Coordinates of C-alpha atoms in Angstrom, one line a residue:
M1 CA -182.2 87.0 -86.6
E2 CA -181.5 88.5 -90.1
S3 CA -184.7 90.4 -89.9
H4 CA -183.8 91.5 -86.5
S5 CA -180.4 92.8 -87.8
V6 CA -182.2 94.7 -90.6
E7 CA -184.5 96.4 -88.1
K8 CA -181.9 97.4 -85.9
I9 CA -179.7 98.9 -88.9
E10 CA -182.8 100.7 -90.1
T11 CA -183.2 102.1 -86.7
Q12 CA -179.8 103.5 -86.6
N13 CA -179.8 105.0 -89.8
Q14 CA -183.0 107.1 -89.0
I15 CA -182.7 111.0 -88.4
P16 CA -183.3 111.3 -84.7
Q17 CA -186.2 113.5 -83.9
I18 CA -186.0 116.3 -81.6
M19 CA -188.5 116.1 -79.0
E20 CA -189.3 120.1 -78.0
P21 CA -190.9 120.5 -74.9
S22 CA -194.4 121.6 -75.0
K23 CA -195.0 125.5 -74.3
G24 CA -197.8 127.6 -73.3
T25 CA -199.5 128.0 -70.2
S26 CA -200.9 125.5 -67.9
F27 CA -204.5 124.5 -67.3
F28 CA -204.3 126.1 -63.5
R29 CA -202.7 129.2 -64.5
T30 CA -205.2 129.6 -67.4
C31 CA -208.0 129.3 -64.9
F32 CA -206.4 132.3 -63.0
N33 CA -206.3 134.4 -66.1
G34 CA -209.8 133.4 -66.8
I35 CA -211.2 134.0 -63.5
N36 CA -209.4 137.2 -63.3
A37 CA -210.8 138.2 -67.0
L38 CA -214.3 137.7 -65.6
S39 CA -214.3 138.6 -61.7
G40 CA -213.5 142.2 -62.4
I41 CA -214.8 145.6 -61.5
G42 CA -218.3 144.4 -62.2
I43 CA -218.4 142.9 -58.9
I44 CA -218.7 146.3 -57.0
S45 CA -221.9 147.6 -59.3
V46 CA -223.9 144.4 -59.4
P47 CA -225.8 145.2 -56.1
M48 CA -226.9 148.4 -57.6
H49 CA -229.1 146.6 -60.2
F50 CA -231.0 144.5 -57.5
P51 CA -233.3 147.8 -56.3
Q52 CA -233.9 148.4 -59.8
G53 CA -235.3 144.8 -60.5
G54 CA -235.8 143.0 -57.1
W55 CA -235.0 139.5 -55.9
L56 CA -236.2 137.7 -59.0
F57 CA -233.5 139.2 -60.6
F58 CA -231.1 137.0 -58.7
M59 CA -231.9 134.3 -61.7
L60 CA -230.1 136.7 -64.3
P61 CA -226.4 136.3 -63.0
F62 CA -227.3 132.4 -63.5
L63 CA -229.1 132.8 -67.0
V64 CA -226.2 135.3 -68.3
A65 CA -223.3 133.2 -67.0
I66 CA -224.5 130.2 -69.0
I67 CA -225.4 131.7 -72.2
C68 CA -221.7 133.6 -71.9
C69 CA -220.1 130.3 -71.2
Y70 CA -221.9 128.6 -74.1
I71 CA -220.7 131.5 -76.3
G72 CA -217.1 131.0 -74.9
I73 CA -217.4 126.9 -76.1
L74 CA -218.4 128.2 -79.2
L75 CA -215.6 130.9 -79.7
Q76 CA -213.3 128.1 -79.3
K77 CA -214.5 125.8 -81.7
C78 CA -214.3 128.8 -84.2
L79 CA -210.6 128.9 -83.2
S80 CA -210.1 125.2 -83.7
V81 CA -211.6 125.5 -87.8
S82 CA -208.1 126.6 -89.1
P83 CA -204.7 127.6 -87.9
S84 CA -205.1 130.8 -89.1
T85 CA -207.9 131.9 -87.0
K86 CA -206.5 133.3 -84.0
T87 CA -208.2 136.3 -83.1
Y88 CA -211.9 138.0 -83.6
P89 CA -210.9 139.4 -86.7
D90 CA -209.5 136.4 -88.1
I91 CA -212.9 134.7 -87.3
G92 CA -214.6 137.5 -89.1
E93 CA -212.5 137.2 -92.2
F94 CA -212.9 133.4 -92.2
A95 CA -216.6 133.9 -92.0
F96 CA -217.6 137.3 -94.2
G97 CA -214.1 138.3 -95.6
N98 CA -212.2 141.5 -95.7
K99 CA -215.6 143.5 -94.3
G100 CA -216.3 141.2 -91.5
R101 CA -212.8 141.8 -90.3
I102 CA -213.1 145.5 -90.3
L103 CA -216.3 145.3 -88.6
I104 CA -215.4 142.9 -86.0
S105 CA -212.1 144.9 -85.6
I106 CA -213.7 148.2 -84.7
F107 CA -216.2 146.7 -82.2
L108 CA -213.6 144.4 -80.5
Y109 CA -210.9 147.1 -80.1
L110 CA -213.4 149.9 -79.2
E111 CA -214.5 147.9 -76.4
L112 CA -211.4 146.9 -74.9
Y113 CA -210.3 150.7 -75.3
F114 CA -213.4 151.9 -73.3
V115 CA -213.0 149.3 -70.7
A116 CA -209.2 149.8 -70.3
I117 CA -210.1 153.6 -69.6
E118 CA -213.1 152.9 -67.3
F119 CA -210.3 151.0 -65.2
L120 CA -208.4 154.0 -65.0
I121 CA -211.4 156.0 -64.0
L122 CA -212.6 153.8 -61.2
E123 CA -209.0 153.8 -59.7
G124 CA -208.9 157.7 -59.6
D125 CA -212.6 158.0 -58.2
N126 CA -211.6 155.7 -55.3
L127 CA -208.1 156.9 -54.4
Q128 CA -209.6 160.2 -54.6
K129 CA -212.4 159.3 -52.0
L130 CA -209.4 157.7 -49.6
F131 CA -207.3 160.9 -50.2
P132 CA -209.4 163.9 -51.4
N133 CA -206.8 166.5 -51.0
A134 CA -203.9 165.0 -52.8
K135 CA -202.0 167.1 -55.2
I136 CA -198.8 167.1 -57.0
H137 CA -196.6 170.0 -58.5
F138 CA -194.3 169.8 -61.6
G139 CA -192.7 173.6 -61.7
C140 CA -195.7 175.7 -62.8
V141 CA -197.9 172.3 -63.6
K142 CA -200.4 171.4 -60.8
I143 CA -202.0 168.2 -60.8
V144 CA -205.1 167.8 -58.2
G145 CA -207.9 165.3 -57.3
R146 CA -208.3 162.3 -59.6
E147 CA -205.9 163.3 -62.1
V148 CA -203.1 162.8 -59.5
F149 CA -204.4 159.1 -58.9
V150 CA -205.2 158.1 -62.7
L151 CA -201.5 159.1 -63.1
L152 CA -200.0 157.3 -60.3
V153 CA -202.1 154.0 -61.2
A154 CA -200.9 154.4 -65.0
I155 CA -197.5 154.5 -63.9
I156 CA -198.1 151.2 -61.5
I157 CA -199.8 149.2 -64.4
L158 CA -197.3 150.2 -67.0
P159 CA -194.6 147.2 -66.1
T160 CA -197.4 144.9 -66.1
T161 CA -198.5 145.8 -69.8
W162 CA -194.9 144.7 -70.7
L163 CA -195.4 140.9 -69.9
K164 CA -196.4 139.5 -73.1
S165 CA -196.4 135.8 -71.6
L166 CA -199.9 134.6 -70.1
G167 CA -197.9 132.2 -68.1
L168 CA -196.0 135.3 -66.1
L169 CA -199.4 137.2 -66.0
A170 CA -201.0 134.3 -64.5
Y171 CA -199.2 135.2 -61.4
V172 CA -200.5 139.0 -61.4
S173 CA -203.9 137.2 -62.0
I174 CA -203.5 135.2 -58.7
G175 CA -203.5 138.5 -56.9
G176 CA -206.7 139.8 -58.7
V177 CA -208.3 136.5 -57.7
L178 CA -207.4 137.0 -54.0
A179 CA -208.4 140.6 -54.0
S180 CA -212.0 139.4 -55.2
I181 CA -212.3 137.2 -52.3
V182 CA -210.9 139.6 -49.7
L183 CA -213.4 142.3 -51.3
A184 CA -216.0 139.9 -50.6
F185 CA -215.1 139.0 -47.3
S186 CA -214.6 142.8 -46.2
I187 CA -218.1 143.7 -47.5
F188 CA -219.7 140.6 -45.3
W189 CA -217.6 142.2 -42.3
V190 CA -219.1 145.6 -42.7
G191 CA -222.5 144.2 -42.6
A192 CA -221.9 141.5 -39.8
I193 CA -219.6 143.0 -37.7
D194 CA -219.7 147.0 -38.4
G195 CA -223.1 147.4 -37.4
I196 CA -225.0 147.7 -41.1
G197 CA -226.6 144.7 -40.8
F198 CA -228.5 142.7 -43.4
E199 CA -232.1 144.2 -42.6
E200 CA -233.2 145.6 -46.0
K201 CA -236.3 143.4 -47.6
G202 CA -236.4 145.0 -51.1
V203 CA -239.0 144.0 -53.5
I204 CA -239.7 140.8 -55.6
W205 CA -239.8 142.2 -59.0
R206 CA -239.7 145.3 -61.1
W207 CA -240.2 145.5 -64.9
D208 CA -238.5 148.8 -65.2
G209 CA -235.1 147.8 -64.3
L210 CA -234.8 144.7 -66.6
I211 CA -232.7 146.0 -69.6
S212 CA -230.1 147.7 -67.3
A213 CA -229.7 144.7 -65.4
I214 CA -229.4 142.1 -68.3
S215 CA -226.7 144.7 -69.6
M216 CA -224.8 144.9 -66.2
Y217 CA -224.5 141.2 -65.8
T218 CA -223.5 141.0 -69.5
F219 CA -220.6 143.4 -68.4
C220 CA -219.5 141.3 -65.4
Y221 CA -218.7 138.4 -67.9
C222 CA -217.4 140.3 -70.7
G223 CA -214.0 138.2 -70.8
H224 CA -214.8 137.1 -74.2
A225 CA -212.8 139.9 -75.6
V226 CA -209.6 138.5 -74.2
F227 CA -210.7 134.6 -74.5
P228 CA -208.9 134.1 -78.1
T229 CA -205.6 135.4 -76.1
I230 CA -206.2 132.9 -73.3
C231 CA -206.8 130.1 -75.1
N232 CA -204.4 130.5 -77.7
S233 CA -201.8 130.7 -74.9
M234 CA -202.5 127.6 -73.4
K235 CA -200.4 124.0 -73.9
D236 CA -203.7 122.0 -74.4
R237 CA -206.4 124.1 -76.3
S238 CA -208.7 121.3 -76.0
Q239 CA -209.1 121.8 -72.1
F240 CA -210.2 125.5 -73.0
P241 CA -214.0 124.4 -72.3
K242 CA -213.1 122.7 -68.7
V243 CA -211.3 126.3 -68.0
L244 CA -214.6 128.1 -68.9
F245 CA -216.6 125.9 -66.6
V246 CA -214.4 126.4 -63.8
C247 CA -214.2 130.3 -64.3
F248 CA -217.8 130.9 -64.8
I249 CA -218.8 128.8 -61.9
L250 CA -216.5 130.7 -59.3
S251 CA -217.4 134.0 -60.8
T252 CA -221.4 133.3 -60.4
I253 CA -220.6 132.5 -57.0
T254 CA -218.7 135.4 -56.2
Y255 CA -221.2 137.9 -58.1
G256 CA -224.3 136.4 -56.3
S257 CA -222.7 136.6 -53.0
M258 CA -221.8 140.3 -53.6
A259 CA -225.1 141.3 -55.0
T260 CA -227.1 139.5 -52.4
M261 CA -225.0 141.1 -49.4
G262 CA -225.2 144.5 -50.8
Y263 CA -229.0 144.3 -51.3
L264 CA -229.6 143.2 -47.7
M265 CA -227.5 145.8 -46.4
Y266 CA -228.5 148.8 -48.3
G267 CA -231.5 148.1 -50.5
Q268 CA -232.8 150.9 -52.3
N269 CA -230.1 153.2 -51.3
L270 CA -227.1 151.3 -53.0
M271 CA -225.1 153.5 -55.1
S272 CA -223.4 153.0 -58.7
Q273 CA -220.2 151.2 -56.5
I274 CA -221.1 149.7 -53.4
T275 CA -217.7 150.8 -52.0
L276 CA -219.4 154.5 -52.2
N277 CA -221.7 153.4 -49.6
L278 CA -219.3 152.2 -47.1
P279 CA -219.1 153.7 -43.9
I280 CA -216.0 156.1 -43.9
G281 CA -213.3 155.5 -41.1
K282 CA -213.9 151.7 -40.8
I283 CA -210.9 149.3 -41.1
S284 CA -213.2 146.9 -43.2
S285 CA -214.2 149.9 -45.7
K286 CA -210.7 150.9 -46.3
I287 CA -209.6 147.3 -46.8
A288 CA -212.4 146.9 -49.1
I289 CA -211.7 149.8 -51.2
Y290 CA -208.1 149.0 -51.1
T291 CA -208.8 145.5 -52.8
T292 CA -210.9 147.1 -55.2
L293 CA -208.2 149.4 -56.7
V294 CA -205.8 146.1 -56.9
N295 CA -208.5 144.1 -59.2
P296 CA -208.3 146.5 -62.1
I297 CA -204.1 146.6 -61.8
T298 CA -204.0 142.9 -61.9
K299 CA -206.2 142.5 -65.2
Y300 CA -205.2 145.5 -67.4
A301 CA -202.6 143.7 -69.3
L302 CA -205.1 141.2 -70.0
V303 CA -207.3 143.7 -71.4
V304 CA -204.8 145.9 -73.4
S305 CA -202.9 142.6 -74.8
P306 CA -205.1 142.2 -77.7
I307 CA -205.0 146.0 -79.0
A308 CA -201.1 146.0 -78.3
T309 CA -200.7 142.7 -80.2
T310 CA -202.4 144.1 -83.2
I311 CA -200.5 147.2 -82.9
E312 CA -197.4 145.4 -82.7
D313 CA -197.8 143.2 -85.9
K314 CA -198.3 146.1 -87.9
L315 CA -195.0 147.7 -86.8
P316 CA -191.2 146.6 -87.8
T317 CA -190.1 143.7 -86.2
K318 CA -186.1 144.2 -86.4
S319 CA -186.6 144.5 -82.4
K320 CA -189.5 142.8 -81.0
F321 CA -188.9 143.9 -77.3
I322 CA -188.2 147.6 -78.0
V323 CA -191.3 147.5 -80.3
A324 CA -193.3 145.8 -77.9
T325 CA -192.4 147.8 -75.0
S326 CA -192.6 151.0 -76.8
S327 CA -196.0 150.5 -78.5
R328 CA -197.5 149.3 -74.9
T329 CA -196.0 152.3 -73.3
F330 CA -197.6 154.6 -75.6
L331 CA -201.1 153.1 -75.5
V332 CA -200.9 153.2 -71.3
I333 CA -200.2 157.0 -72.2
N334 CA -202.8 157.4 -74.5
L335 CA -205.5 155.7 -72.4
H336 CA -204.1 158.0 -69.4
F337 CA -204.8 161.3 -71.1
V338 CA -208.5 160.1 -72.5
A339 CA -209.3 158.9 -68.7
I340 CA -208.1 162.3 -67.4
K341 CA -210.4 164.2 -70.0
I342 CA -213.4 162.1 -69.3
N343 CA -215.7 162.7 -66.5
V344 CA -217.9 160.0 -65.7
P345 CA -220.6 160.9 -63.0
F346 CA -222.7 157.5 -63.7
F347 CA -220.3 155.2 -63.8
G348 CA -222.6 152.2 -63.4
Y349 CA -224.6 153.2 -66.7
V350 CA -220.9 153.3 -68.5
M351 CA -220.5 149.7 -67.3
T352 CA -224.3 149.0 -68.6
F353 CA -223.5 150.7 -71.8
L354 CA -220.5 148.3 -72.3
G355 CA -222.7 145.5 -71.4
V356 CA -225.2 146.2 -74.1
Q357 CA -222.3 146.5 -76.6
L358 CA -220.9 142.9 -75.7
Y359 CA -224.4 141.7 -75.6
W360 CA -225.3 142.9 -78.9
K361 CA -222.1 141.7 -80.7

């Protein structure tokens, strides 16, 4: 009885522990963010590389997916080494010192910067195809063609970049995942219902398209640049490898389906974006193009988030909301002007180049 009384008194004298609710993004929301990061604009250019390599190239997406998934798992292990390693530059500094941090920062942010510009170019090209005679007048200033739509898209995506919480961005990512599904279904509808058919035979193998195909497929799985941001946002970071498995499996199914359908429909006549091959005037073609426009908008905030976070860390933090909003707004404005000035006639080769950069990184 005496020992029981002593334990009771000691329990009463202990300082109560305040249990904080777990913070972070749930497993399923993280999966949506991961799938949205992986299954993006590469889906419309994957079919183009089948004519360059042949049917045996169908194995490449699976091989590249396995390699990239394993790299993602290694990345998660690197982030778990020390509490101070939260980004690629942190890993570079931990492994190679300040020089490693600088070198990795240059490659990482250049890649994200160019991908963000590429999204705007994609949006402008496809909208210009839908509305070739669009123009806007601001007094003496006249904006025509692709520039109109690049400006319009920049205005639309701007509010999404202000969301710093990946839990909230998951709802935007759901729209991107649904857009990919609708796009694949629309392409199937064009082939099966609208008279295009799946009658192209193609070739078995061509060596001359090997390098560009590997680079293209690597670009399709280039979500690694935002993986640290996604991983650090999770409630339970130990579940990140499971997130990777789910994301890579579903993305590979989507890419494989699109590549097969596109090659069977158009064969050697495939253009840099399969949406450019679609018949004009068909409802299914318009749906495919519209959903293609939705996808970059839903993932834009994920792409620019690492760049914006780095900028914000270098700025005064008296008012975090004002600093974050201002820096992200300035970043989008900068990307918009660069996208307008750059004219990329060979869109697929730009993605191939970015894939090479990621592959060697």
